[in-house]
């Protein structure tokens, strides 16, 4: 499988990059107490910070809102997934445990203030292109809505759209039966290569520690 960024996206957003991690032979299940505890404590810390700050004051959220504007997406209508998480926490609607894959994704997304997608690798087909979508790019989202990605960043495989920094698809969601997964970290364009690689290494190490299996990470820019 080859994963590429479209020329259109790179031209619109100079410095755009993603981190991708492919996992094999993993076991998804209930999150260990360590992860559930860290996720709860971190949300409480963020909620405390939000007493004196706006959600859009956080650098990662501010940068991703600008990326959305640059490609033609209204970030007040279609918010980056990381902003949506922070807004839930501000309202004291904390994220509840789902399973180990989703919970770890949420933890790292909150920590690094970036959208992160986790996809069932065996539900993907062919190569992947991350691009700016048109009216033909759409899917049933995990938010229960049918979402169209015209003038929005979207990930495509041979079957069509499946993921984005806004909301991911039902088609490729990770479940307890998932054995192989693909993680796409929608990095801040301002992140340099060294910091991007450190982020991916930390994420992969913790993911494999919890789920077993093997992982292979790469920054694509």
Coordinates of C-alpha atoms in Angstrom, one line a residue:
X1 CA 0.0 0.0 0.0
X2 CA 1.3 3.4 -1.0
X3 CA 0.1 6.6 0.9
X4 CA 0.4 9.9 -0.9
X5 CA -0.5 13.6 -0.5
X6 CA -2.1 15.3 -3.5
X7 CA -0.3 18.1 -5.2
X8 CA -3.3 20.3 -4.7
X9 CA -3.2 19.8 -0.9
X10 CA 0.5 20.5 -0.7
X11 CA 0.2 23.6 -2.8
X12 CA -2.7 24.9 -0.7
X13 CA -1.1 24.1 2.6
X14 CA 2.7 24.3 2.4
X15 CA 4.3 22.1 5.1
X16 CA 1.3 19.8 5.2
X17 CA 2.4 16.4 6.6
X18 CA 0.9 13.3 8.1
X19 CA 2.3 10.5 10.2
X20 CA 1.2 7.0 9.4
X21 CA 1.6 3.9 11.5
X22 CA 0.6 0.4 10.3
X23 CA 0.0 -2.2 13.0
X24 CA -0.2 -5.9 12.6
X25 CA -1.4 -8.8 14.8
X26 CA -3.0 -6.5 17.4
X27 CA -5.6 -7.3 20.0
X28 CA -8.2 -4.6 20.6
X29 CA -10.2 -4.8 23.9
X30 CA -11.1 -3.0 27.1
X31 CA -8.6 -0.3 28.0
X32 CA -6.3 -1.0 30.9
X33 CA -6.9 1.0 34.0
X34 CA -3.7 2.9 33.4
X35 CA -5.0 4.3 30.1
X36 CA -8.5 5.0 31.5
X37 CA -7.0 6.8 34.5
X38 CA -4.6 8.9 32.4
X39 CA -7.4 9.9 30.0
X40 CA -9.7 10.9 32.9
X41 CA -7.0 13.0 34.6
X42 CA -5.9 14.7 31.4
X43 CA -9.5 15.7 30.6
X44 CA -9.8 17.2 34.1
X45 CA -6.6 19.1 33.6
X46 CA -7.8 20.4 30.2
X47 CA -11.2 21.4 31.8
X48 CA -9.4 23.4 34.4
X49 CA -7.3 25.2 31.8
X50 CA -10.4 26.0 29.9
X51 CA -11.8 28.0 32.8
X52 CA -9.4 30.8 31.8
X53 CA -8.9 30.1 28.1
X54 CA -11.0 29.7 25.0
X55 CA -10.8 26.5 23.1
X56 CA -9.4 28.4 20.1
X57 CA -6.5 29.7 22.2
X58 CA -4.8 26.4 22.1
X59 CA -2.1 26.4 19.5
X60 CA -2.9 23.1 17.8
X61 CA -6.6 23.9 17.5
X62 CA -5.8 27.4 16.2
X63 CA -3.5 26.0 13.6
X64 CA -5.9 23.3 12.4
X65 CA -8.7 25.9 12.2
X66 CA -6.5 27.9 9.8
X67 CA -5.7 24.8 7.7
X68 CA -9.5 24.2 7.4
X69 CA -10.0 27.8 6.3
X70 CA -7.2 27.5 3.8
X71 CA -8.6 24.5 2.0
X72 CA -12.1 26.0 1.9
X73 CA -13.8 24.4 5.0
X74 CA -15.7 26.6 7.4
X75 CA -14.2 25.5 10.8
X76 CA -17.1 27.0 12.7
X77 CA -19.5 24.6 10.9
X78 CA -17.1 21.6 10.4
X79 CA -14.7 21.7 13.3
X80 CA -11.4 19.8 13.4
X81 CA -12.0 16.6 15.5
X82 CA -9.5 17.8 18.1
X83 CA -11.5 21.1 18.6
X84 CA -14.7 19.0 19.0
X85 CA -13.0 17.0 21.7
X86 CA -11.9 20.1 23.6
X87 CA -15.3 21.6 23.3
X88 CA -16.9 18.5 24.9
X89 CA -14.4 18.7 27.8
X90 CA -15.2 22.4 28.3
X91 CA -18.8 21.5 28.7
X92 CA -17.7 18.8 31.2
X93 CA -19.0 16.1 28.8
X94 CA -15.9 13.9 29.3
X95 CA -15.0 11.2 26.8
X96 CA -16.1 7.8 28.1
X97 CA -14.1 4.6 27.5
X98 CA -14.9 2.9 24.2
X99 CA -12.2 0.4 23.6
X100 CA -8.4 0.5 23.9
X101 CA -7.8 1.7 20.3
X102 CA -10.2 4.6 20.4
X103 CA -9.2 5.6 24.0
X104 CA -5.5 5.7 23.1
X105 CA -6.3 7.7 20.0
X106 CA -8.3 10.2 22.0
X107 CA -5.5 10.5 24.6
X108 CA -2.8 11.3 22.1
X109 CA -5.1 13.6 20.1
X110 CA -5.8 15.6 23.3
X111 CA -2.1 15.6 24.3
X112 CA -0.7 16.8 21.0
X113 CA -3.8 18.8 19.8
X114 CA -4.0 17.1 16.4
X115 CA -6.7 15.0 14.7
X116 CA -5.8 11.3 14.6
X117 CA -7.7 8.6 12.7
X118 CA -7.6 4.9 13.4
X119 CA -8.8 2.6 10.6
X120 CA -9.2 -1.2 10.2
X121 CA -6.5 -1.9 7.7
X122 CA -8.3 -5.0 6.3
X123 CA -11.3 -2.7 5.4
X124 CA -9.1 -0.6 3.1
X125 CA -8.4 -1.4 -0.5
X126 CA -5.5 -0.3 -2.7
X127 CA -3.4 2.8 -2.3
X128 CA -4.4 5.9 -0.2
X129 CA -4.5 9.5 -1.3
X130 CA -5.0 12.3 1.1
X131 CA -6.4 15.3 -0.8
X132 CA -9.0 18.0 -0.9
X133 CA -12.3 16.4 -1.7
X134 CA -15.1 17.2 -4.1
X135 CA -18.9 16.4 -4.1
X136 CA -18.1 12.8 -4.9
X137 CA -16.2 12.3 -1.6
X138 CA -18.7 11.3 1.0
X139 CA -19.5 8.6 3.6
X140 CA -21.5 7.6 6.6
X141 CA -19.6 9.2 9.5
X142 CA -19.1 7.9 13.0
X143 CA -21.2 10.9 14.1
X144 CA -24.2 9.2 12.4
X145 CA -24.4 11.7 9.5
X146 CA -23.7 11.3 5.8
X147 CA -20.9 13.7 5.3
X148 CA -19.7 15.2 2.0
X149 CA -16.1 16.4 1.8
X150 CA -16.2 19.1 -1.0
X151 CA -13.4 21.6 -0.2
X152 CA -12.3 19.5 2.8
X153 CA -9.3 17.3 3.6
X154 CA -10.2 13.7 3.0
X155 CA -8.4 10.3 2.7
X156 CA -9.4 8.0 -0.2
X157 CA -8.8 4.4 -1.0
X158 CA -10.0 2.4 -4.1
X159 CA -13.5 2.3 -2.6
X160 CA -13.7 6.0 -2.0
X161 CA -13.5 8.3 1.0
X162 CA -12.9 6.8 4.4
X163 CA -11.3 9.2 6.8
X164 CA -10.6 12.9 7.5
X165 CA -9.5 15.3 10.3
X166 CA -13.2 16.1 10.8
X167 CA -14.9 12.7 11.3
X168 CA -14.1 9.2 10.2
X169 CA -16.2 6.6 8.4
X170 CA -18.3 3.7 9.6
X171 CA -16.8 1.6 6.9
X172 CA -13.3 1.5 8.3
X173 CA -13.9 1.8 12.0
X174 CA -11.8 -0.3 14.4
X175 CA -13.6 -2.9 16.5
X176 CA -12.8 -5.7 18.9
X177 CA -12.3 -8.0 15.9
X178 CA -9.7 -5.7 14.2
X179 CA -6.3 -7.4 13.9
X180 CA -4.5 -5.0 11.6
X181 CA -4.9 -1.2 11.8
X182 CA -3.7 2.0 10.1
X183 CA -3.3 5.2 12.1
X184 CA -3.1 8.6 10.4
X185 CA -1.8 11.4 12.5
X186 CA -2.8 14.7 10.9
X187 CA 0.2 16.6 12.1
X188 CA 0.3 20.4 12.4
X189 CA 2.1 21.8 9.4
X190 CA 4.4 23.8 11.7
X191 CA 5.7 20.5 13.2
X192 CA 9.3 19.8 12.1
X193 CA 10.4 16.4 11.1
X194 CA 12.3 15.5 14.3
X195 CA 9.3 16.3 16.5
X196 CA 7.0 14.5 14.2
X197 CA 9.1 11.4 14.4
X198 CA 9.3 11.6 18.2
X199 CA 5.5 11.9 18.4
X200 CA 5.0 8.9 16.2
X201 CA 7.5 6.8 18.1
X202 CA 5.8 7.6 21.4
X203 CA 2.4 6.8 20.0
X204 CA 3.5 3.6 18.4
X205 CA 5.4 2.4 21.5
X206 CA 2.3 2.9 23.8
X207 CA 0.0 1.4 21.2
X208 CA 2.0 -1.8 20.9
X209 CA 2.5 -2.0 24.6
X210 CA -1.2 -2.1 25.1
X211 CA -2.2 -4.1 22.0
X212 CA 0.8 -6.3 21.2
X213 CA 1.7 -6.9 17.6
X214 CA 4.1 -4.9 15.5
X215 CA 4.1 -1.4 14.1
X216 CA 5.8 0.6 11.4
X217 CA 5.8 4.4 11.3
X218 CA 6.5 6.9 8.6
X219 CA 6.1 10.7 8.1
X220 CA 4.7 11.7 4.7
X221 CA 5.2 15.2 3.6

